């Protein structure tokens, strides 16, 4: 194929639109796609791009619309519902699949498709944004510094506001508890049951365990059997979560979840440009051996959504250039632990042990 042809599916969403606009500003011409014809058509007209409108209910319809493309960057959530239909179609049509998810169930389902993808010569690369790229690359670099590490802890602090899609995904996972790795196995923990203090950026933070995708991906990338992932949570949100705990199981009821998600869609807009461009995020990591040796490192990077724009476009460019391999991969397995340092604004610092 003489011209690289790729698609952003979910380009009408908060993050998908940001990626589309940045791509166009750099002379790229992705095809925009999604389920909302009015919104996709309007954005495509403004950006002078081709577009397609289709949903993900019919495998044949998906296949027909992605046929002849080299790559799909999947940005339409909730990924726990949308990722597998798109990934299966990509495998069938020999189209590389990338997405920006952070949901553990998505990684689990896509990993199961890994052998089929490898046979088809297709790369399945979920999580090409924040926070997976920073934590995955940091975890891999720490593993290299201490190859016999048996424990890994990761934390990120300084997050800005969240987008509607991120909040909707979080709500769907909320009633199922927090997650960690113990002896290589995923375990469920009560929310707010694990916490610690971390020193980052000259400040001390109290961080709490969270059920984000890093618990899954860091194990795949490093093989370290015991993993905890944390973030700082405002005191008001900690109190609210503790108060809401008895009612969280209601979010397992589909109509209740949809109603709450609809409310989120109307009330949350995501961070504005000034927040995205003026905020930095810090990721802290530590590995340890059974005999007490430790290695610590801090990664500083752009605000989460700004980072996602840059890292997803960097990943797209690499895959279109034939890099990343085939089958199911994490970012560091596809591009190496230093991939994060290719994203503008990223740097890491070793800490005294």
mmCIF file of C-alpha atoms in Angstrom:
data_model
loop_
_atom_site.group_PDB
_atom_site.id
_atom_site.type_symbol
_atom_site.label_atom_id
_atom_site.label_comp_id
_atom_site.label_asym_id
_atom_site.label_seq_id
_atom_site.Cartn_x
_atom_site.Cartn_y
_atom_site.Cartn_z
ATOM 1 C CA UNK A 1 0.000 0.000 0.000
ATOM 2 C CA UNK A 2 1.589 3.230 -1.122
ATOM 3 C CA UNK A 3 -0.203 5.465 1.347
ATOM 4 C CA UNK A 4 -0.565 4.596 5.044
ATOM 5 C CA UNK A 5 -4.290 4.342 5.730
ATOM 6 C CA UNK A 6 -5.500 4.351 9.294
ATOM 7 C CA UNK A 7 -8.714 4.989 11.173
ATOM 8 C CA UNK A 8 -9.666 6.613 14.465
ATOM 9 C CA UNK A 9 -12.818 4.868 15.657
ATOM 10 C CA UNK A 10 -14.615 6.913 18.303
ATOM 11 C CA UNK A 11 -13.268 10.182 16.899
ATOM 12 C CA UNK A 12 -16.306 12.026 18.228
ATOM 13 C CA UNK A 13 -15.382 11.218 21.834
ATOM 14 C CA UNK A 14 -13.345 13.525 24.063
ATOM 15 C CA UNK A 15 -9.958 11.843 23.552
ATOM 16 C CA UNK A 16 -10.591 10.638 20.014
ATOM 17 C CA UNK A 17 -11.314 14.174 18.852
ATOM 18 C CA UNK A 18 -8.176 15.530 20.519
ATOM 19 C CA UNK A 19 -6.078 12.879 18.763
ATOM 20 C CA UNK A 20 -7.738 13.616 15.415
ATOM 21 C CA UNK A 21 -7.070 17.342 15.706
ATOM 22 C CA UNK A 22 -3.419 16.816 16.654
ATOM 23 C CA UNK A 23 -2.931 14.351 13.798
ATOM 24 C CA UNK A 24 -4.300 16.848 11.274
ATOM 25 C CA UNK A 25 -2.111 19.611 12.695
ATOM 26 C CA UNK A 26 0.879 17.417 11.772
ATOM 27 C CA UNK A 27 -0.270 16.761 8.247
ATOM 28 C CA UNK A 28 -1.736 13.318 8.883
ATOM 29 C CA UNK A 29 -5.070 12.277 7.404
ATOM 30 C CA UNK A 30 -6.717 9.524 9.422
ATOM 31 C CA UNK A 31 -10.201 8.417 8.441
ATOM 32 C CA UNK A 32 -12.643 9.303 11.214
ATOM 33 C CA UNK A 33 -15.285 6.806 12.310
ATOM 34 C CA UNK A 34 -17.882 6.291 15.000
ATOM 35 C CA UNK A 35 -21.516 5.615 15.747
ATOM 36 C CA UNK A 36 -22.873 9.185 15.722
ATOM 37 C CA UNK A 37 -23.243 10.353 12.127
ATOM 38 C CA UNK A 38 -23.987 13.999 12.928
ATOM 39 C CA UNK A 39 -20.963 14.409 15.208
ATOM 40 C CA UNK A 40 -18.553 12.444 13.021
ATOM 41 C CA UNK A 41 -19.664 14.215 9.849
ATOM 42 C CA UNK A 42 -19.341 17.638 11.475
ATOM 43 C CA UNK A 43 -15.821 16.958 12.750
ATOM 44 C CA UNK A 44 -14.722 15.401 9.454
ATOM 45 C CA UNK A 45 -16.001 18.407 7.529
ATOM 46 C CA UNK A 46 -14.126 20.799 9.820
ATOM 47 C CA UNK A 47 -10.887 18.806 9.566
ATOM 48 C CA UNK A 48 -11.357 17.981 5.874
ATOM 49 C CA UNK A 49 -11.107 14.253 6.432
ATOM 50 C CA UNK A 50 -12.908 11.198 5.146
ATOM 51 C CA UNK A 51 -15.291 9.537 7.549
ATOM 52 C CA UNK A 52 -17.329 6.377 8.084
ATOM 53 C CA UNK A 53 -20.340 5.744 10.303
ATOM 54 C CA UNK A 54 -20.999 2.271 11.703
ATOM 55 C CA UNK A 55 -21.668 0.611 15.030
ATOM 56 C CA UNK A 56 -20.087 -2.507 16.501
ATOM 57 C CA UNK A 57 -23.092 -4.828 16.649
ATOM 58 C CA UNK A 58 -22.586 -6.682 13.357
ATOM 59 C CA UNK A 59 -19.156 -8.300 12.746
ATOM 60 C CA UNK A 60 -19.695 -8.183 8.979
ATOM 61 C CA UNK A 61 -20.467 -4.469 9.123
ATOM 62 C CA UNK A 62 -17.294 -3.783 11.105
ATOM 63 C CA UNK A 63 -15.209 -5.915 8.749
ATOM 64 C CA UNK A 64 -16.603 -4.173 5.677
ATOM 65 C CA UNK A 65 -15.753 -0.737 7.052
ATOM 66 C CA UNK A 66 -12.197 -1.468 8.213
ATOM 67 C CA UNK A 67 -11.255 -3.557 5.197
ATOM 68 C CA UNK A 68 -8.147 -2.265 3.354
ATOM 69 C CA UNK A 69 -6.972 -0.215 6.355
ATOM 70 C CA UNK A 70 -3.567 -0.858 7.888
ATOM 71 C CA UNK A 71 -4.488 0.123 11.428
ATOM 72 C CA UNK A 72 -7.399 1.097 13.658
ATOM 73 C CA UNK A 73 -6.837 3.309 16.692
ATOM 74 C CA UNK A 74 -9.859 2.414 18.788
ATOM 75 C CA UNK A 75 -11.017 5.261 21.057
ATOM 76 C CA UNK A 76 -14.684 4.364 21.625
ATOM 77 C CA UNK A 77 -15.657 3.328 25.117
ATOM 78 C CA UNK A 78 -16.754 1.719 27.245
ATOM 79 C CA UNK A 79 -13.931 -0.503 26.019
ATOM 80 C CA UNK A 80 -15.175 -3.482 27.985
ATOM 81 C CA UNK A 81 -18.070 -3.559 25.475
ATOM 82 C CA UNK A 82 -16.454 -2.210 22.312
ATOM 83 C CA UNK A 83 -12.899 -3.551 22.202
ATOM 84 C CA UNK A 84 -13.498 -7.229 21.493
ATOM 85 C CA UNK A 85 -15.821 -6.767 18.472
ATOM 86 C CA UNK A 86 -13.357 -4.339 16.896
ATOM 87 C CA UNK A 87 -10.314 -6.481 17.706
ATOM 88 C CA UNK A 88 -11.902 -9.628 16.254
ATOM 89 C CA UNK A 89 -12.765 -7.750 13.068
ATOM 90 C CA UNK A 90 -9.209 -6.438 12.867
ATOM 91 C CA UNK A 91 -7.829 -9.971 13.138
ATOM 92 C CA UNK A 92 -10.226 -11.227 10.465
ATOM 93 C CA UNK A 93 -9.251 -8.401 8.089
ATOM 94 C CA UNK A 94 -5.532 -8.401 9.014
ATOM 95 C CA UNK A 95 -5.660 -4.861 10.388
ATOM 96 C CA UNK A 96 -3.500 -3.810 13.350
ATOM 97 C CA UNK A 97 -5.486 -2.891 16.484
ATOM 98 C CA UNK A 98 -4.468 -0.193 18.985
ATOM 99 C CA UNK A 99 -6.579 1.369 21.724
ATOM 100 C CA UNK A 100 -6.349 3.732 24.700
ATOM 101 C CA UNK A 101 -8.045 1.593 27.338
ATOM 102 C CA UNK A 102 -7.023 1.122 30.947
ATOM 103 C CA UNK A 103 -9.539 -1.581 31.911
ATOM 104 C CA UNK A 104 -8.301 -4.950 33.180
ATOM 105 C CA UNK A 105 -11.184 -6.976 31.622
ATOM 106 C CA UNK A 106 -10.222 -5.555 28.208
ATOM 107 C CA UNK A 107 -6.620 -6.707 28.565
ATOM 108 C CA UNK A 108 -7.793 -10.131 29.676
ATOM 109 C CA UNK A 109 -10.095 -10.583 26.681
ATOM 110 C CA UNK A 110 -7.596 -9.241 24.153
ATOM 111 C CA UNK A 111 -4.791 -11.410 25.491
ATOM 112 C CA UNK A 112 -6.970 -14.440 24.767
ATOM 113 C CA UNK A 113 -7.073 -13.319 21.121
ATOM 114 C CA UNK A 114 -3.283 -13.060 20.983
ATOM 115 C CA UNK A 115 -2.624 -16.384 19.221
ATOM 116 C CA UNK A 116 -5.242 -15.651 16.561
ATOM 117 C CA UNK A 117 -3.702 -12.224 16.020
ATOM 118 C CA UNK A 118 -0.224 -13.692 15.709
ATOM 119 C CA UNK A 119 -1.386 -16.196 13.099
ATOM 120 C CA UNK A 120 -2.980 -13.342 11.146
ATOM 121 C CA UNK A 121 0.152 -11.192 11.435
ATOM 122 C CA UNK A 122 -1.825 -8.599 13.395
ATOM 123 C CA UNK A 123 -0.665 -6.571 16.394
ATOM 124 C CA UNK A 124 -3.084 -6.205 19.325
ATOM 125 C CA UNK A 125 -1.744 -3.279 21.332
ATOM 126 C CA UNK A 126 -4.183 -1.940 23.920
ATOM 127 C CA UNK A 127 -3.286 0.913 26.255
ATOM 128 C CA UNK A 128 -1.184 3.207 24.063
ATOM 129 C CA UNK A 129 -2.036 6.225 26.233
ATOM 130 C CA UNK A 130 -1.847 7.285 29.854
ATOM 131 C CA UNK A 131 -1.396 5.688 32.242
ATOM 132 C CA UNK A 132 -0.347 2.377 30.740
ATOM 133 C CA UNK A 133 2.559 3.632 28.619
ATOM 134 C CA UNK A 134 4.285 5.461 31.524
ATOM 135 C CA UNK A 135 3.759 2.736 34.126
ATOM 136 C CA UNK A 136 4.524 -0.115 31.737
ATOM 137 C CA UNK A 137 7.757 1.445 30.528
ATOM 138 C CA UNK A 138 8.761 2.409 34.076
ATOM 139 C CA UNK A 139 8.060 -1.122 35.304
ATOM 140 C CA UNK A 140 10.163 -2.635 32.522
ATOM 141 C CA UNK A 141 13.062 -0.268 33.182
ATOM 142 C CA UNK A 142 12.972 -1.082 36.899
ATOM 143 C CA UNK A 143 12.975 -4.806 36.147
ATOM 144 C CA UNK A 144 16.165 -4.323 34.110
ATOM 145 C CA UNK A 145 17.780 -2.563 37.066
ATOM 146 C CA UNK A 146 16.901 -5.416 39.434
ATOM 147 C CA UNK A 147 16.289 -8.572 37.338
ATOM 148 C CA UNK A 148 15.419 -10.844 40.280
ATOM 149 C CA UNK A 149 12.764 -8.484 41.706
ATOM 150 C CA UNK A 150 9.736 -10.197 43.231
ATOM 151 C CA UNK A 151 7.718 -7.113 44.159
ATOM 152 C CA UNK A 152 6.676 -4.023 42.208
ATOM 153 C CA UNK A 153 4.811 -0.938 43.346
ATOM 154 C CA UNK A 154 3.681 1.836 41.018
ATOM 155 C CA UNK A 155 1.954 5.107 41.793
ATOM 156 C CA UNK A 156 0.978 8.152 39.777
ATOM 157 C CA UNK A 157 0.129 11.528 41.232
ATOM 158 C CA UNK A 158 -0.921 14.921 39.941
ATOM 159 C CA UNK A 159 -3.810 13.766 37.766
ATOM 160 C CA UNK A 160 -6.120 16.422 36.314
ATOM 161 C CA UNK A 161 -9.849 16.142 35.647
ATOM 162 C CA UNK A 162 -11.167 13.039 33.906
ATOM 163 C CA UNK A 163 -13.095 12.735 30.666
ATOM 164 C CA UNK A 164 -16.675 11.414 30.486
ATOM 165 C CA UNK A 165 -15.428 8.156 28.953
ATOM 166 C CA UNK A 166 -12.874 7.542 31.689
ATOM 167 C CA UNK A 167 -15.452 8.144 34.406
ATOM 168 C CA UNK A 168 -18.002 5.864 32.723
ATOM 169 C CA UNK A 169 -15.426 3.070 32.530
ATOM 170 C CA UNK A 170 -14.441 3.601 36.162
ATOM 171 C CA UNK A 171 -18.069 3.379 37.279
ATOM 172 C CA UNK A 172 -18.495 0.063 35.475
ATOM 173 C CA UNK A 173 -15.500 -1.422 37.341
ATOM 174 C CA UNK A 174 -16.228 0.183 40.725
ATOM 175 C CA UNK A 175 -18.483 -2.547 42.207
ATOM 176 C CA UNK A 176 -15.874 -5.236 41.579
ATOM 177 C CA UNK A 177 -13.318 -3.980 44.087
ATOM 178 C CA UNK A 178 -9.665 -3.052 43.792
ATOM 179 C CA UNK A 179 -7.060 -5.340 42.205
ATOM 180 C CA UNK A 180 -3.484 -6.421 42.895
ATOM 181 C CA UNK A 181 -1.102 -9.266 41.964
ATOM 182 C CA UNK A 182 -0.150 -11.833 44.534
ATOM 183 C CA UNK A 183 2.205 -14.642 43.453
ATOM 184 C CA UNK A 184 1.291 -13.948 39.846
ATOM 185 C CA UNK A 185 -2.462 -14.190 40.383
ATOM 186 C CA UNK A 186 -4.955 -11.347 40.197
ATOM 187 C CA UNK A 187 -6.671 -10.818 43.548
ATOM 188 C CA UNK A 188 -9.615 -8.655 44.554
ATOM 189 C CA UNK A 189 -9.207 -6.291 47.512
ATOM 190 C CA UNK A 190 -11.704 -3.965 49.195
ATOM 191 C CA UNK A 191 -11.521 -0.375 47.948
ATOM 192 C CA UNK A 192 -9.167 1.843 50.000
ATOM 193 C CA UNK A 193 -7.807 -1.207 51.855
ATOM 194 C CA UNK A 194 -4.222 -0.645 50.660
ATOM 195 C CA UNK A 195 -2.347 2.628 50.945
ATOM 196 C CA UNK A 196 1.129 4.004 51.454
ATOM 197 C CA UNK A 197 3.157 7.218 51.406
ATOM 198 C CA UNK A 198 5.331 8.063 48.424
ATOM 199 C CA UNK A 199 7.813 10.880 47.892
ATOM 200 C CA UNK A 200 7.525 12.446 44.442
ATOM 201 C CA UNK A 201 8.400 15.847 43.075
ATOM 202 C CA UNK A 202 9.574 17.063 46.465
ATOM 203 C CA UNK A 203 6.243 16.241 48.086
ATOM 204 C CA UNK A 204 4.799 13.447 50.160
ATOM 205 C CA UNK A 205 1.568 11.833 48.944
ATOM 206 C CA UNK A 206 -0.779 9.338 50.531
ATOM 207 C CA UNK A 207 -1.815 7.003 47.720
ATOM 208 C CA UNK A 208 -4.448 4.261 47.591
ATOM 209 C CA UNK A 209 -4.563 0.983 45.688
ATOM 210 C CA UNK A 210 -6.627 1.057 42.493
ATOM 211 C CA UNK A 211 -7.947 -1.578 40.036
ATOM 212 C CA UNK A 212 -6.381 -0.080 36.902
ATOM 213 C CA UNK A 213 -4.929 -1.940 33.954
ATOM 214 C CA UNK A 214 -1.331 -1.520 35.138
ATOM 215 C CA UNK A 215 -1.850 -4.438 37.546
ATOM 216 C CA UNK A 216 -2.376 -6.626 34.471
ATOM 217 C CA UNK A 217 0.109 -5.159 32.008
ATOM 218 C CA UNK A 218 3.062 -4.774 34.387
ATOM 219 C CA UNK A 219 2.980 -8.510 35.107
ATOM 220 C CA UNK A 220 2.891 -9.386 31.396
ATOM 221 C CA UNK A 221 5.841 -7.071 30.740
ATOM 222 C CA UNK A 222 8.031 -7.949 33.717
ATOM 223 C CA UNK A 223 6.921 -11.296 35.165
ATOM 224 C CA UNK A 224 7.178 -9.771 38.659
ATOM 225 C CA UNK A 225 4.638 -11.788 40.695
ATOM 226 C CA UNK A 226 3.584 -9.236 43.326
ATOM 227 C CA UNK A 227 2.274 -5.900 42.068
ATOM 228 C CA UNK A 228 0.368 -2.985 43.592
ATOM 229 C CA UNK A 229 -0.713 0.167 41.753
ATOM 230 C CA UNK A 230 -1.715 3.357 43.570
ATOM 231 C CA UNK A 231 -2.842 6.904 42.951
ATOM 232 C CA UNK A 232 -3.538 9.916 45.127
ATOM 233 C CA UNK A 233 -7.246 10.443 45.762
ATOM 234 C CA UNK A 234 -8.613 13.721 47.167
ATOM 235 C CA UNK A 235 -9.859 13.409 50.741
ATOM 236 C CA UNK A 236 -13.380 14.385 49.665
ATOM 237 C CA UNK A 237 -13.461 11.476 47.183
ATOM 238 C CA UNK A 238 -12.062 9.075 49.790
ATOM 239 C CA UNK A 239 -14.892 10.026 52.158
ATOM 240 C CA UNK A 240 -17.486 9.753 49.400
ATOM 241 C CA UNK A 241 -16.265 6.315 48.355
ATOM 242 C CA UNK A 242 -16.339 5.046 51.921
ATOM 243 C CA UNK A 243 -19.859 6.406 52.309
ATOM 244 C CA UNK A 244 -20.997 4.831 49.032
ATOM 245 C CA UNK A 245 -19.460 1.387 49.583
ATOM 246 C CA UNK A 246 -22.710 -0.313 50.667
ATOM 247 C CA UNK A 247 -24.456 0.891 47.487
ATOM 248 C CA UNK A 248 -21.709 0.135 44.959
ATOM 249 C CA UNK A 249 -23.196 -3.263 44.114
ATOM 250 C CA UNK A 250 -26.133 -1.442 42.516
ATOM 251 C CA UNK A 251 -23.804 -0.481 39.672
ATOM 252 C CA UNK A 252 -23.831 -4.150 38.647
ATOM 253 C CA UNK A 253 -27.472 -3.646 37.573
ATOM 254 C CA UNK A 254 -27.341 -2.606 33.887
ATOM 255 C CA UNK A 255 -30.079 0.022 33.942
ATOM 256 C CA UNK A 256 -28.667 1.624 37.089
ATOM 257 C CA UNK A 257 -25.182 1.772 35.582
ATOM 258 C CA UNK A 258 -26.495 3.227 32.319
ATOM 259 C CA UNK A 259 -28.464 5.891 34.194
ATOM 260 C CA UNK A 260 -25.429 6.966 36.224
ATOM 261 C CA UNK A 261 -23.213 6.915 33.127
ATOM 262 C CA UNK A 262 -25.744 9.066 31.251
ATOM 263 C CA UNK A 263 -25.604 11.603 34.075
ATOM 264 C CA UNK A 264 -21.810 11.584 33.874
ATOM 265 C CA UNK A 265 -21.995 12.229 30.143
ATOM 266 C CA UNK A 266 -24.037 15.354 30.773
ATOM 267 C CA UNK A 267 -22.048 16.756 33.688
ATOM 268 C CA UNK A 268 -18.371 15.909 33.004
ATOM 269 C CA UNK A 269 -16.567 17.521 30.090
ATOM 270 C CA UNK A 270 -12.893 16.642 30.652
ATOM 271 C CA UNK A 271 -9.946 19.001 31.192
ATOM 272 C CA UNK A 272 -9.639 22.106 29.046
ATOM 273 C CA UNK A 273 -6.615 23.022 26.951
ATOM 274 C CA UNK A 274 -4.938 25.169 29.626
ATOM 275 C CA UNK A 275 -5.093 22.308 32.147
ATOM 276 C CA UNK A 276 -3.768 19.801 29.630
ATOM 277 C CA UNK A 277 -0.846 21.965 28.579
ATOM 278 C CA UNK A 278 0.142 23.331 32.003
ATOM 279 C CA UNK A 279 -0.127 20.211 34.178
ATOM 280 C CA UNK A 280 2.579 17.605 34.699
ATOM 281 C CA UNK A 281 2.077 14.116 36.086
ATOM 282 C CA UNK A 282 4.555 12.148 38.166
ATOM 283 C CA UNK A 283 4.840 8.357 38.146
ATOM 284 C CA UNK A 284 6.761 6.640 40.943
ATOM 285 C CA UNK A 285 7.982 3.057 40.894
ATOM 286 C CA UNK A 286 9.856 0.663 43.136
ATOM 287 C CA UNK A 287 10.989 -2.937 42.718
ATOM 288 C CA UNK A 288 12.360 -5.113 45.500
ATOM 289 C CA UNK A 289 13.940 -8.532 45.877
ATOM 290 C CA UNK A 290 13.186 -11.125 48.531
ATOM 291 C CA UNK A 291 16.421 -10.260 50.338
ATOM 292 C CA UNK A 292 15.507 -6.570 50.631
ATOM 293 C CA UNK A 293 17.313 -4.958 47.683
ATOM 294 C CA UNK A 294 15.368 -2.081 46.143
ATOM 295 C CA UNK A 295 15.451 0.105 43.069
ATOM 296 C CA UNK A 296 13.416 3.301 42.761
ATOM 297 C CA UNK A 297 12.703 5.610 39.849
ATOM 298 C CA UNK A 298 10.462 8.579 39.099
ATOM 299 C CA UNK A 299 9.044 9.451 35.702
ATOM 300 C CA UNK A 300 7.768 12.924 34.949
ATOM 301 C CA UNK A 301 5.463 13.317 31.955
ATOM 302 C CA UNK A 302 2.726 15.414 30.461
ATOM 303 C CA UNK A 303 -0.820 15.618 31.822
ATOM 304 C CA UNK A 304 -2.686 12.382 31.181
ATOM 305 C CA UNK A 305 -4.804 13.350 28.170
ATOM 306 C CA UNK A 306 -2.044 15.407 26.591
ATOM 307 C CA UNK A 307 0.264 12.435 27.041
ATOM 308 C CA UNK A 308 -2.319 10.122 25.468
ATOM 309 C CA UNK A 309 -2.558 12.319 22.372
ATOM 310 C CA UNK A 310 1.207 12.228 21.892
ATOM 311 C CA UNK A 311 1.820 8.590 22.807
ATOM 312 C CA UNK A 312 -1.027 7.208 20.706
ATOM 313 C CA UNK A 313 0.185 9.097 17.642
ATOM 314 C CA UNK A 314 3.744 7.916 18.296
ATOM 315 C CA UNK A 315 2.512 4.329 18.550
ATOM 316 C CA UNK A 316 0.494 4.679 15.333
ATOM 317 C CA UNK A 317 3.555 5.973 13.492
ATOM 318 C CA UNK A 318 5.688 3.082 14.711
ATOM 319 C CA UNK A 319 3.161 0.415 13.739
ATOM 320 C CA UNK A 320 2.577 1.953 10.317
ATOM 321 C CA UNK A 321 6.361 1.814 9.877
ATOM 322 C CA UNK A 322 6.301 -1.934 10.528
ATOM 323 C CA UNK A 323 7.382 -1.876 14.175
ATOM 324 C CA UNK A 324 5.760 -3.501 17.212
ATOM 325 C CA UNK A 325 5.544 -7.098 16.041
ATOM 326 C CA UNK A 326 2.379 -9.199 16.058
ATOM 327 C CA UNK A 327 0.096 -10.838 18.573
ATOM 328 C CA UNK A 328 -0.894 -9.357 21.935
ATOM 329 C CA UNK A 329 1.667 -6.880 23.283
ATOM 330 C CA UNK A 330 2.066 -4.285 25.996
ATOM 331 C CA UNK A 331 3.662 -0.949 25.030
ATOM 332 C CA UNK A 332 7.083 -1.837 26.445
ATOM 333 C CA UNK A 333 7.059 -5.270 24.808
ATOM 334 C CA UNK A 334 6.151 -3.686 21.476
ATOM 335 C CA UNK A 335 8.527 -0.712 21.524
ATOM 336 C CA UNK A 336 10.907 -1.107 24.481
ATOM 337 C CA UNK A 337 11.091 0.462 27.925
ATOM 338 C CA UNK A 338 12.459 3.723 26.513
ATOM 339 C CA UNK A 339 9.377 4.312 24.360
ATOM 340 C CA UNK A 340 7.995 6.650 27.026
ATOM 341 C CA UNK A 341 11.057 8.885 26.674
ATOM 342 C CA UNK A 342 10.149 9.488 23.020
ATOM 343 C CA UNK A 343 7.045 11.364 24.187
ATOM 344 C CA UNK A 344 7.850 15.090 24.582
ATOM 345 C CA UNK A 345 8.177 16.170 28.207
ATOM 346 C CA UNK A 346 9.025 12.731 29.589
ATOM 347 C CA UNK A 347 12.086 12.143 31.747
ATOM 348 C CA UNK A 348 12.987 9.854 34.588
ATOM 349 C CA UNK A 349 15.191 10.119 37.615
ATOM 350 C CA UNK A 350 16.750 7.363 39.703
ATOM 351 C CA UNK A 351 16.162 7.741 43.421
ATOM 352 C CA UNK A 352 18.544 6.800 46.249
ATOM 353 C CA UNK A 353 17.649 3.366 47.631
#
